[in-house]
PDB file of C-alpha atoms in Angstrom:
ATOM      1  CA  MET O  17       8.478  24.563 -12.183  1.00 92.00           C
ATOM      2  CA  LYS O  18       8.149  21.072 -13.657  1.00 97.00           C
ATOM      3  CA  THR O  19       5.336  18.835 -12.811  1.00 98.00           C
ATOM      4  CA  PHE O  20       5.729  15.364 -11.233  1.00 98.00           C
ATOM      5  CA  ALA O  21       3.642  12.345 -10.576  1.00 98.00           C
ATOM      6  CA  LEU O  22       3.931   9.754  -7.830  1.00 98.00           C
ATOM      7  CA  ALA O  23       3.911   5.915  -7.695  1.00 98.00           C
ATOM      8  CA  LEU O  24       3.613   4.291  -4.316  1.00 98.00           C
ATOM      9  CA  GLY O  25       4.711   0.600  -4.181  1.00 97.00           C
ATOM     10  CA  SER O  26       3.384  -2.544  -2.228  1.00 95.00           C
ATOM     11  CA  GLY O  27       5.372  -4.031   0.653  1.00 91.00           C
ATOM     12  CA  GLY O  28       2.953  -4.700   3.523  1.00 89.00           C
ATOM     13  CA  ALA O  29       3.775  -2.771   6.746  1.00 92.00           C
ATOM     14  CA  ARG O  30       6.899  -1.398   5.329  1.00 94.00           C
ATOM     15  CA  GLY O  31       4.514   0.648   3.016  1.00 96.00           C
ATOM     16  CA  LEU O  32       3.674   2.779   6.090  1.00 97.00           C
ATOM     17  CA  ALA O  33       6.923   4.576   5.085  1.00 98.00           C
ATOM     18  CA  HIS O  34       5.065   6.247   2.086  1.00 98.00           C
ATOM     19  CA  ILE O  35       3.725   8.514   4.879  1.00 98.00           C
ATOM     20  CA  ALA O  36       7.194  10.071   5.392  1.00 98.00           C
ATOM     21  CA  VAL O  37       7.464  10.629   1.616  1.00 98.00           C
ATOM     22  CA  ILE O  38       4.131  12.465   1.798  1.00 98.00           C
ATOM     23  CA  GLU O  39       5.189  14.604   4.586  1.00 98.00           C
ATOM     24  CA  ALA O  40       8.222  15.684   2.776  1.00 98.00           C
ATOM     25  CA  LEU O  41       5.970  16.736  -0.047  1.00 98.00           C
ATOM     26  CA  ASP O  42       3.865  18.813   2.221  1.00 98.00           C
ATOM     27  CA  GLU O  43       6.778  20.496   3.577  1.00 97.00           C
ATOM     28  CA  LEU O  44       8.013  21.260   0.092  1.00 97.00           C
ATOM     29  CA  GLY O  45       4.574  22.770  -0.680  1.00 97.00           C
ATOM     30  CA  VAL O  46       4.006  20.617  -3.813  1.00 98.00           C
ATOM     31  CA  LYS O  47       1.528  18.058  -5.046  1.00 98.00           C
ATOM     32  CA  PRO O  48       1.711  15.438  -7.763  1.00 98.00           C
ATOM     33  CA  ALA O  49      -0.131  15.744 -11.080  1.00 98.00           C
ATOM     34  CA  ALA O  50      -1.237  12.153 -10.558  1.00 98.00           C
ATOM     35  CA  ILE O  51      -0.877   9.181  -8.252  1.00 98.00           C
ATOM     36  CA  VAL O  52      -0.607   5.544  -8.832  1.00 98.00           C
ATOM     37  CA  GLY O  53      -0.537   2.807  -6.160  1.00 98.00           C
ATOM     38  CA  THR O  54      -0.400  -0.748  -5.412  1.00 98.00           C
ATOM     39  CA  SER O  55      -1.732  -2.453  -2.270  1.00 97.00           C
ATOM     40  CA  ILE O  56      -0.513  -0.442   0.886  1.00 97.00           C
ATOM     41  CA  GLY O  57       0.720   2.233  -1.641  1.00 98.00           C
ATOM     42  CA  ALA O  58      -2.960   2.369  -3.070  1.00 98.00           C
ATOM     43  CA  LEU O  59      -4.366   2.907   0.450  1.00 98.00           C
ATOM     44  CA  ILE O  60      -1.991   5.719   1.365  1.00 98.00           C
ATOM     45  CA  GLY O  61      -2.111   7.218  -2.150  1.00 98.00           C
ATOM     46  CA  THR O  62      -5.833   7.408  -1.893  1.00 98.00           C
ATOM     47  CA  ALA O  63      -5.767   9.133   1.433  1.00 98.00           C
ATOM     48  CA  TYR O  64      -3.368  11.598  -0.115  1.00 98.00           C
ATOM     49  CA  ALA O  65      -5.601  12.086  -3.266  1.00 98.00           C
ATOM     50  CA  ALA O  66      -8.453  12.788  -0.962  1.00 98.00           C
ATOM     51  CA  GLY O  67      -6.754  15.594   0.663  1.00 97.00           C
ATOM     52  CA  MET O  68      -5.213  14.268   3.691  1.00 98.00           C
ATOM     53  CA  ARG O  69      -1.741  15.501   4.739  1.00 98.00           C
ATOM     54  CA  GLY O  70       1.030  13.328   5.744  1.00 98.00           C
ATOM     55  CA  ARG O  71       0.922  14.366   9.442  1.00 98.00           C
ATOM     56  CA  ASP O  72      -2.801  13.539   9.573  1.00 97.00           C
ATOM     57  CA  MET O  73      -2.008  10.112   8.078  1.00 98.00           C
ATOM     58  CA  ARG O  74       0.635   9.574  10.670  1.00 98.00           C
ATOM     59  CA  ARG O  75      -1.718  10.409  13.535  1.00 97.00           C
ATOM     60  CA  TYR O  76      -4.487   8.233  12.280  1.00 97.00           C
ATOM     61  CA  VAL O  77      -2.098   5.224  11.643  1.00 96.00           C
ATOM     62  CA  LEU O  78      -0.478   5.510  15.165  1.00 95.00           C
ATOM     63  CA  SER O  79      -4.054   5.958  16.766  1.00 93.00           C
ATOM     64  CA  ILE O  80      -4.818   2.399  15.496  1.00 92.00           C
ATOM     65  CA  ALA O  81      -1.378   0.860  16.157  1.00 88.00           C
ATOM     66  CA  HIS O  82      -1.475   2.179  19.702  1.00 87.00           C
ATOM     67  CA  HIS O  83      -4.790   0.391  20.622  1.00 88.00           C
ATOM     68  CA  PRO O  84      -4.305  -3.262  19.725  1.00 87.00           C
ATOM     69  CA  THR O  85      -7.635  -4.252  21.389  1.00 90.00           C
ATOM     70  CA  GLU O  86      -9.611  -1.993  19.055  1.00 86.00           C
ATOM     71  CA  THR O  87      -7.486  -3.307  16.122  1.00 86.00           C
ATOM     72  CA  ARG O  88      -8.406  -6.831  16.994  1.00 88.00           C
ATOM     73  CA  ARG O  89     -12.115  -5.911  17.190  1.00 90.00           C
ATOM     74  CA  ARG O  90     -11.971  -4.328  13.648  1.00 88.00           C
ATOM     75  CA  LEU O  91     -10.242  -7.365  12.324  1.00 86.00           C
ATOM     76  CA  LEU O  92     -12.968  -9.734  13.782  1.00 85.00           C
ATOM     77  CA  ALA O  93     -15.569  -7.455  12.120  1.00 88.00           C
ATOM     78  CA  ALA O  94     -13.714  -7.975   8.663  1.00 88.00           C
ATOM     79  CA  ARG O  95     -13.870 -11.664   8.576  1.00 85.00           C
ATOM     80  CA  ALA O  96     -15.161 -13.172   5.389  1.00 76.00           C
ATOM     81  CA  GLY O  97     -16.974 -15.952   7.360  1.00 54.00           C
ATOM     82  CA  THR O  98     -18.152 -16.932  10.777  1.00 50.00           C
ATOM     83  CA  LEU O  99     -17.506 -19.696  13.407  1.00 43.00           C
ATOM     84  CA  ALA O 100     -20.372 -21.613  11.779  1.00 43.00           C
ATOM     85  CA  ASP O 101     -18.285 -21.728   8.546  1.00 42.00           C
ATOM     86  CA  LEU O 102     -15.478 -23.387  10.560  1.00 38.00           C
ATOM     87  CA  PHE O 103     -17.734 -25.990  11.979  1.00 41.00           C
ATOM     88  CA  SER O 104     -19.478 -26.670   8.720  1.00 40.00           C
ATOM     89  CA  GLY O 105     -16.025 -27.358   7.057  1.00 40.00           C
ATOM     90  CA  ALA O 106     -15.616 -24.153   5.131  1.00 41.00           C
ATOM     91  CA  PHE O 107     -12.225 -23.572   6.694  1.00 43.00           C
ATOM     92  CA  GLY O 108     -10.846 -21.185   3.991  1.00 50.00           C
ATOM     93  CA  LEU O 109     -13.900 -18.776   4.300  1.00 49.00           C
ATOM     94  CA  ALA O 110     -13.803 -18.919   8.179  1.00 50.00           C
ATOM     95  CA  THR O 111     -10.109 -17.901   8.287  1.00 60.00           C
ATOM     96  CA  GLN O 112      -9.991 -15.425   5.432  1.00 84.00           C
ATOM     97  CA  LEU O 113     -10.681 -11.683   5.763  1.00 90.00           C
ATOM     98  CA  ASP O 114     -13.134  -9.788   3.498  1.00 93.00           C
ATOM     99  CA  ALA O 115     -11.097  -7.072   1.909  1.00 94.00           C
ATOM    100  CA  GLU O 116     -14.110  -4.710   1.533  1.00 94.00           C
ATOM    101  CA  LYS O 117     -15.067  -5.187   5.010  1.00 94.00           C
ATOM    102  CA  PHE O 118     -11.420  -4.560   5.998  1.00 93.00           C
ATOM    103  CA  CYS O 119     -11.476  -1.182   4.090  1.00 94.00           C
ATOM    104  CA  SER O 120     -14.646  -0.212   5.799  1.00 93.00           C
ATOM    105  CA  GLN O 121     -13.124  -0.888   9.216  1.00 94.00           C
ATOM    106  CA  PHE O 122      -9.681   0.707   8.636  1.00 94.00           C
ATOM    107  CA  LEU O 123      -9.976   3.490   6.003  1.00 95.00           C
ATOM    108  CA  PRO O 124     -10.074   7.097   7.403  1.00 95.00           C
ATOM    109  CA  GLU O 125     -13.380   9.016   7.031  1.00 94.00           C
ATOM    110  CA  ALA O 126     -11.530  11.359   4.639  1.00 95.00           C
ATOM    111  CA  VAL O 127     -11.508   8.603   1.874  1.00 96.00           C
ATOM    112  CA  PRO O 128     -14.590   9.137  -0.312  1.00 96.00           C
ATOM    113  CA  GLN O 129     -16.758   6.524  -1.963  1.00 96.00           C
ATOM    114  CA  ASP O 130     -15.884   7.315  -5.651  1.00 98.00           C
ATOM    115  CA  PHE O 131     -12.815   8.017  -7.742  1.00 98.00           C
ATOM    116  CA  ALA O 132     -14.566  11.178  -9.174  1.00 97.00           C
ATOM    117  CA  THR O 133     -14.529  13.213  -5.838  1.00 97.00           C
ATOM    118  CA  LEU O 134     -10.689  12.797  -5.408  1.00 98.00           C
ATOM    119  CA  SER O 135      -8.600  15.993  -5.693  1.00 97.00           C
ATOM    120  CA  ILE O 136      -5.797  14.303  -7.522  1.00 98.00           C
ATOM    121  CA  PRO O 137      -6.144  11.778 -10.381  1.00 98.00           C
ATOM    122  CA  LEU O 138      -5.723   8.227  -8.947  1.00 98.00           C
ATOM    123  CA  THR O 139      -4.862   4.921 -10.471  1.00 98.00           C
ATOM    124  CA  VAL O 140      -5.197   1.790  -8.248  1.00 98.00           C
ATOM    125  CA  MET O 141      -3.454  -1.313  -9.310  1.00 98.00           C
ATOM    126  CA  ALA O 142      -4.934  -4.705  -8.951  1.00 98.00           C
ATOM    127  CA  THR O 143      -4.521  -8.168 -10.614  1.00 98.00           C
ATOM    128  CA  ASP O 144      -7.158  -9.906 -12.710  1.00 98.00           C
ATOM    129  CA  LEU O 145      -6.773 -13.442 -11.511  1.00 97.00           C
ATOM    130  CA  HIS O 146      -8.268 -15.354 -14.360  1.00 97.00           C
ATOM    131  CA  ALA O 147      -6.807 -13.097 -17.090  1.00 97.00           C
ATOM    132  CA  ARG O 148      -3.424 -13.348 -15.375  1.00 96.00           C
ATOM    133  CA  GLN O 149      -2.801  -9.609 -15.933  1.00 97.00           C
ATOM    134  CA  GLU O 150      -2.685  -6.393 -14.124  1.00 97.00           C
ATOM    135  CA  ALA O 151      -5.826  -4.403 -13.781  1.00 98.00           C
ATOM    136  CA  ALA O 152      -5.785  -0.470 -13.528  1.00 98.00           C
ATOM    137  CA  LEU O 153      -8.720   0.947 -11.750  1.00 98.00           C
ATOM    138  CA  THR O 154      -9.461   4.692 -12.307  1.00 98.00           C
ATOM    139  CA  VAL O 155     -13.243   5.336 -12.278  1.00 98.00           C
ATOM    140  CA  GLY O 156     -16.241   4.246 -10.298  1.00 97.00           C
ATOM    141  CA  PRO O 157     -16.563   2.818  -6.707  1.00 97.00           C
ATOM    142  CA  LEU O 158     -13.303   3.548  -4.852  1.00 98.00           C
ATOM    143  CA  HIS O 159     -13.610   1.362  -1.875  1.00 97.00           C
ATOM    144  CA  PRO O 160     -13.922  -1.908  -3.888  1.00 98.00           C
ATOM    145  CA  ALA O 161     -10.968  -0.904  -5.820  1.00 98.00           C
ATOM    146  CA  LEU O 162      -8.879  -0.463  -2.793  1.00 98.00           C
ATOM    147  CA  ALA O 163     -10.206  -3.850  -1.558  1.00 98.00           C
ATOM    148  CA  ALA O 164      -8.990  -5.561  -4.616  1.00 98.00           C
ATOM    149  CA  SER O 165      -5.623  -4.019  -4.607  1.00 98.00           C
ATOM    150  CA  ILE O 166      -4.776  -5.299  -1.077  1.00 96.00           C
ATOM    151  CA  ALA O 167      -6.474  -8.712  -1.555  1.00 96.00           C
ATOM    152  CA  ILE O 168      -3.497 -10.828  -0.777  1.00 91.00           C
ATOM    153  CA  PRO O 169      -4.289 -14.391  -1.770  1.00 88.00           C
ATOM    154  CA  GLY O 170      -5.025 -16.734   1.040  1.00 83.00           C
ATOM    155  CA  LEU O 171      -5.371 -13.822   3.583  1.00 87.00           C
ATOM    156  CA  PHE O 172      -8.166 -11.927   1.904  1.00 92.00           C
ATOM    157  CA  ARG O 173     -11.137 -13.303  -0.247  1.00 91.00           C
ATOM    158  CA  PRO O 174     -10.708 -12.224  -3.923  1.00 95.00           C
ATOM    159  CA  VAL O 175     -12.931  -9.177  -4.859  1.00 97.00           C
ATOM    160  CA  ALA O 176     -15.317  -9.178  -7.787  1.00 97.00           C
ATOM    161  CA  ILE O 177     -15.527  -5.931  -9.921  1.00 97.00           C
ATOM    162  CA  GLU O 178     -17.655  -5.725 -13.113  1.00 95.00           C
ATOM    163  CA  GLY O 179     -17.306  -9.554 -13.890  1.00 95.00           C
ATOM    164  CA  ARG O 180     -13.575  -9.735 -12.998  1.00 97.00           C
ATOM    165  CA  VAL O 181     -12.082 -11.535 -10.092  1.00 98.00           C
ATOM    166  CA  LEU O 182      -9.295  -9.263  -8.768  1.00 98.00           C
ATOM    167  CA  VAL O 183      -6.603  -9.926  -6.130  1.00 97.00           C
ATOM    168  CA  ASP O 184      -3.547  -8.079  -4.838  1.00 96.00           C
ATOM    169  CA  GLY O 185      -1.917  -5.695  -7.357  1.00 97.00           C
ATOM    170  CA  GLY O 186       1.500  -6.662  -6.185  1.00 95.00           C
ATOM    171  CA  ALA O 187       1.240  -9.969  -8.056  1.00 94.00           C
ATOM    172  CA  THR O 188       1.617  -8.159 -11.351  1.00 96.00           C
ATOM    173  CA  ASN O 189       2.884  -4.517 -10.820  1.00 97.00           C
ATOM    174  CA  PRO O 190       4.185  -3.970  -7.281  1.00 96.00           C
ATOM    175  CA  LEU O 191       5.866  -0.633  -8.197  1.00 97.00           C
ATOM    176  CA  PRO O 192       3.689   0.840 -10.927  1.00 98.00           C
ATOM    177  CA  TYR O 193       5.722   3.838 -12.022  1.00 98.00           C
ATOM    178  CA  ASP O 194       5.212   2.781 -15.814  1.00 97.00           C
ATOM    179  CA  ARG O 195       1.560   3.891 -15.313  1.00 97.00           C
ATOM    180  CA  LEU O 196       2.791   7.433 -14.949  1.00 97.00           C
ATOM    181  CA  ALA O 197       3.876   7.768 -18.599  1.00 94.00           C
ATOM    182  CA  GLY O 198       2.829  11.033 -20.035  1.00 95.00           C
ATOM    183  CA  ARG O 199       1.140  12.159 -16.805  1.00 96.00           C
ATOM    184  CA  ALA O 200       3.851  14.718 -15.739  1.00 98.00           C
ATOM    185  CA  ASP O 201       7.336  15.916 -16.466  1.00 98.00           C
ATOM    186  CA  ILE O 202       8.975  13.793 -13.674  1.00 98.00           C
ATOM    187  CA  ALA O 203       8.107  10.323 -12.590  1.00 98.00           C
ATOM    188  CA  VAL O 204       8.799   9.527  -8.952  1.00 98.00           C
ATOM    189  CA  ALA O 205       8.558   5.939  -7.480  1.00 98.00           C
ATOM    190  CA  VAL O 206       8.752   4.946  -3.892  1.00 98.00           C
ATOM    191  CA  ASP O 207      10.089   1.406  -3.425  1.00 96.00           C
ATOM    192  CA  VAL O 208       9.541  -0.090   0.068  1.00 94.00           C
ATOM    193  CA  PHE O 209      10.883  -3.516  -0.729  1.00 85.00           C
ATOM    194  CA  GLY O 210      14.504  -2.744   0.051  1.00 70.00           C
ATOM    195  CA  LEU O 211      17.501  -5.071   0.110  1.00 67.00           C
ATOM    196  CA  PRO O 212      17.161  -8.153   2.409  1.00 65.00           C
ATOM    197  CA  PRO O 213      19.531  -8.528   5.369  1.00 61.00           C
ATOM    198  CA  ALA O 214      22.378 -10.857   4.433  1.00 60.00           C
ATOM    199  CA  ASP O 215      22.544 -12.485   7.942  1.00 69.00           C
ATOM    200  CA  ARG O 216      18.783 -13.199   8.634  1.00 67.00           C
ATOM    201  CA  SER O 217      18.160 -16.808   9.379  1.00 75.00           C
ATOM    202  CA  ASP O 218      14.870 -16.798  11.415  1.00 76.00           C
ATOM    203  CA  VAL O 219      12.185 -19.190  10.287  1.00 79.00           C
ATOM    204  CA  PRO O 220       8.938 -17.082   9.668  1.00 74.00           C
ATOM    205  CA  SER O 221       5.438 -18.108  10.622  1.00 74.00           C
ATOM    206  CA  GLY O 222       3.035 -19.425   8.005  1.00 74.00           C
ATOM    207  CA  TRP O 223       1.376 -16.173   6.930  1.00 71.00           C
ATOM    208  CA  GLU O 224       4.697 -14.325   7.144  1.00 73.00           C
ATOM    209  CA  CYS O 225       6.312 -16.959   4.928  1.00 81.00           C
ATOM    210  CA  VAL O 226       3.424 -16.603   2.368  1.00 78.00           C
ATOM    211  CA  TYR O 227       3.717 -12.844   2.344  1.00 74.00           C
ATOM    212  CA  THR O 228       7.470 -12.876   2.260  1.00 77.00           C
ATOM    213  CA  THR O 229       7.397 -15.075  -0.720  1.00 83.00           C
ATOM    214  CA  ILE O 230       4.834 -12.629  -2.393  1.00 81.00           C
ATOM    215  CA  ASN O 231       7.499  -9.900  -1.791  1.00 80.00           C
ATOM    216  CA  VAL O 232      10.221 -12.005  -3.186  1.00 85.00           C
ATOM    217  CA  MET O 233       8.299 -12.210  -6.380  1.00 89.00           C
ATOM    218  CA  GLY O 234       7.498  -8.483  -6.220  1.00 88.00           C
ATOM    219  CA  SER O 235      11.111  -7.641  -5.738  1.00 88.00           C
ATOM    220  CA  ALA O 236      12.028  -9.623  -8.850  1.00 91.00           C
ATOM    221  CA  ILE O 237       9.371  -7.791 -10.943  1.00 94.00           C
ATOM    222  CA  VAL O 238      10.604  -4.379  -9.619  1.00 93.00           C
ATOM    223  CA  THR O 239      14.284  -5.305 -10.505  1.00 92.00           C
ATOM    224  CA  ALA O 240      13.373  -6.388 -14.016  1.00 94.00           C
ATOM    225  CA  LYS O 241      11.383  -3.255 -14.556  1.00 93.00           C
ATOM    226  CA  LEU O 242      13.957  -0.871 -13.241  1.00 93.00           C
ATOM    227  CA  ASN O 243      16.608  -2.610 -15.550  1.00 93.00           C
ATOM    228  CA  HIS O 244      14.247  -2.168 -18.478  1.00 93.00           C
ATOM    229  CA  ALA O 245      13.276   1.509 -17.888  1.00 94.00           C
ATOM    230  CA  ALA O 246      13.662   3.411 -14.700  1.00 96.00           C
ATOM    231  CA  PRO O 247      11.673   6.385 -13.514  1.00 97.00           C
ATOM    232  CA  ASP O 248      13.309   9.738 -12.976  1.00 98.00           C
ATOM    233  CA  LEU O 249      13.628   9.350  -9.203  1.00 98.00           C
ATOM    234  CA  VAL O 250      13.408   6.223  -7.005  1.00 97.00           C
ATOM    235  CA  ILE O 251      13.127   6.802  -3.272  1.00 97.00           C
ATOM    236  CA  ARG O 252      13.873   3.938  -0.918  1.00 96.00           C
ATOM    237  CA  PRO O 253      13.086   4.432   2.696  1.00 96.00           C
ATOM    238  CA  ASN O 254      15.276   2.475   5.121  1.00 92.00           C
ATOM    239  CA  VAL O 255      12.719   0.041   6.315  1.00 93.00           C
ATOM    240  CA  THR O 256      14.275  -3.277   5.313  1.00 87.00           C
ATOM    241  CA  ILE O 257      14.557  -4.622   8.774  1.00 86.00           C
ATOM    242  CA  PHE O 258      10.789  -4.841   9.279  1.00 88.00           C
ATOM    243  CA  HIS O 259       8.604  -7.811   8.407  1.00 81.00           C
ATOM    244  CA  ALA O 260       5.814  -7.431   5.936  1.00 79.00           C
ATOM    245  CA  LEU O 261       3.153  -7.944   8.551  1.00 79.00           C
ATOM    246  CA  ASP O 262       4.851  -5.732  11.231  1.00 87.00           C
ATOM    247  CA  PHE O 263       1.862  -3.207  11.269  1.00 90.00           C
ATOM    248  CA  TYR O 264       1.998  -3.208  15.180  1.00 90.00           C
ATOM    249  CA  GLN O 265       5.483  -1.837  14.760  1.00 94.00           C
ATOM    250  CA  ALA O 266       3.981   1.402  12.965  1.00 95.00           C
ATOM    251  CA  SER O 267       5.875   3.827  15.289  1.00 96.00           C
ATOM    252  CA  ALA O 268       9.196   2.283  14.643  1.00 96.00           C
ATOM    253  CA  ILE O 269       8.624   2.082  10.911  1.00 97.00           C
ATOM    254  CA  LEU O 270       7.799   5.740  10.724  1.00 97.00           C
ATOM    255  CA  ARG O 271      10.781   6.676  12.836  1.00 97.00           C
ATOM    256  CA  SER O 272      13.073   4.693  10.338  1.00 96.00           C
ATOM    257  CA  ALA O 273      11.492   6.273   7.498  1.00 97.00           C
ATOM    258  CA  GLU O 274      11.957   9.787   8.852  1.00 96.00           C
ATOM    259  CA  ALA O 275      15.530  10.183   7.274  1.00 95.00           C
ATOM    260  CA  VAL O 276      14.075   9.900   3.736  1.00 97.00           C
ATOM    261  CA  LYS O 277      12.443  13.172   3.935  1.00 98.00           C
ATOM    262  CA  ALA O 278      15.532  15.188   3.539  1.00 97.00           C
ATOM    263  CA  GLU O 279      16.399  12.930   0.405  1.00 97.00           C
ATOM    264  CA  VAL O 280      12.916  13.577  -1.060  1.00 98.00           C
ATOM    265  CA  LYS O 281      13.143  17.388  -0.603  1.00 97.00           C
ATOM    266  CA  ASP O 282      16.692  17.605  -1.985  1.00 97.00           C
ATOM    267  CA  LYS O 283      16.370  15.372  -5.052  1.00 98.00           C
ATOM    268  CA  LEU O 284      12.898  16.206  -6.088  1.00 98.00           C
ATOM    269  CA  GLY O 285      13.462  19.851  -5.237  1.00 95.00           C
ATOM    270  CA  THR O 286      16.225  19.812  -7.775  1.00 97.00           C
ATOM    271  CA  LEU O 287      14.407  17.949 -10.417  1.00 97.00           C
ATOM    272  CA  ILE O 288      11.399  20.076 -10.560  1.00 97.00           C
ATOM    273  CA  GLY O 289      13.322  23.386 -10.070  1.00 90.00           C
TER     274      GLY O 289
END
């Protein structure tokens, strides 16, 4: 049987569809030789590399989504600043989230503190803000790396790691399958950007507009990469109708992604023999 490695892309709430892909791998009884993830893909890829099964991830996500009051409490605990910052004029700090606090509030207990304790080799993609290039994180403390990978500019405060200021990995490598080169016989990429609906004309909110713009740039990067050199298999769950910040629609996203499981089992099963 051939080996395969897995790349899980960014895309906000649509990235919850990665869970359905992992459930399909569980049902096939196979595991990747390596995982690389960006943003939401890094979070889910880390849980998988830590030993969580897809169904356990599903339960965990839904347990949060179905309790909005508890979710709001955790978000408040993840603020980068305080009300005092707001009154002192530090508006940016007062309205941003601290990505590391966010991870401590929302990551499942199964996620360890260090890359070395994962059961599957993992690469977490972030962006070096000042060097203007992608940053691949593979060793050391795990939670700061994940915080950097999800640090969407404006929404999260940047994360400093070993002298580098890091932000969301989707700014430079939203679907990082190129980082799988030489890691396995087959490279599999899960793209949750999808194609935009042609008839959509609603005006998004401020944060939705910012995040959608980031997704537009990410889609352009992915398209250019695929035209240059595509992985052996690209999986695209049907979650295009959802907004990037639709985390409260976790149940609907997972239902929509359910159909991709048959495709994963059929196509990947054929490739790995």
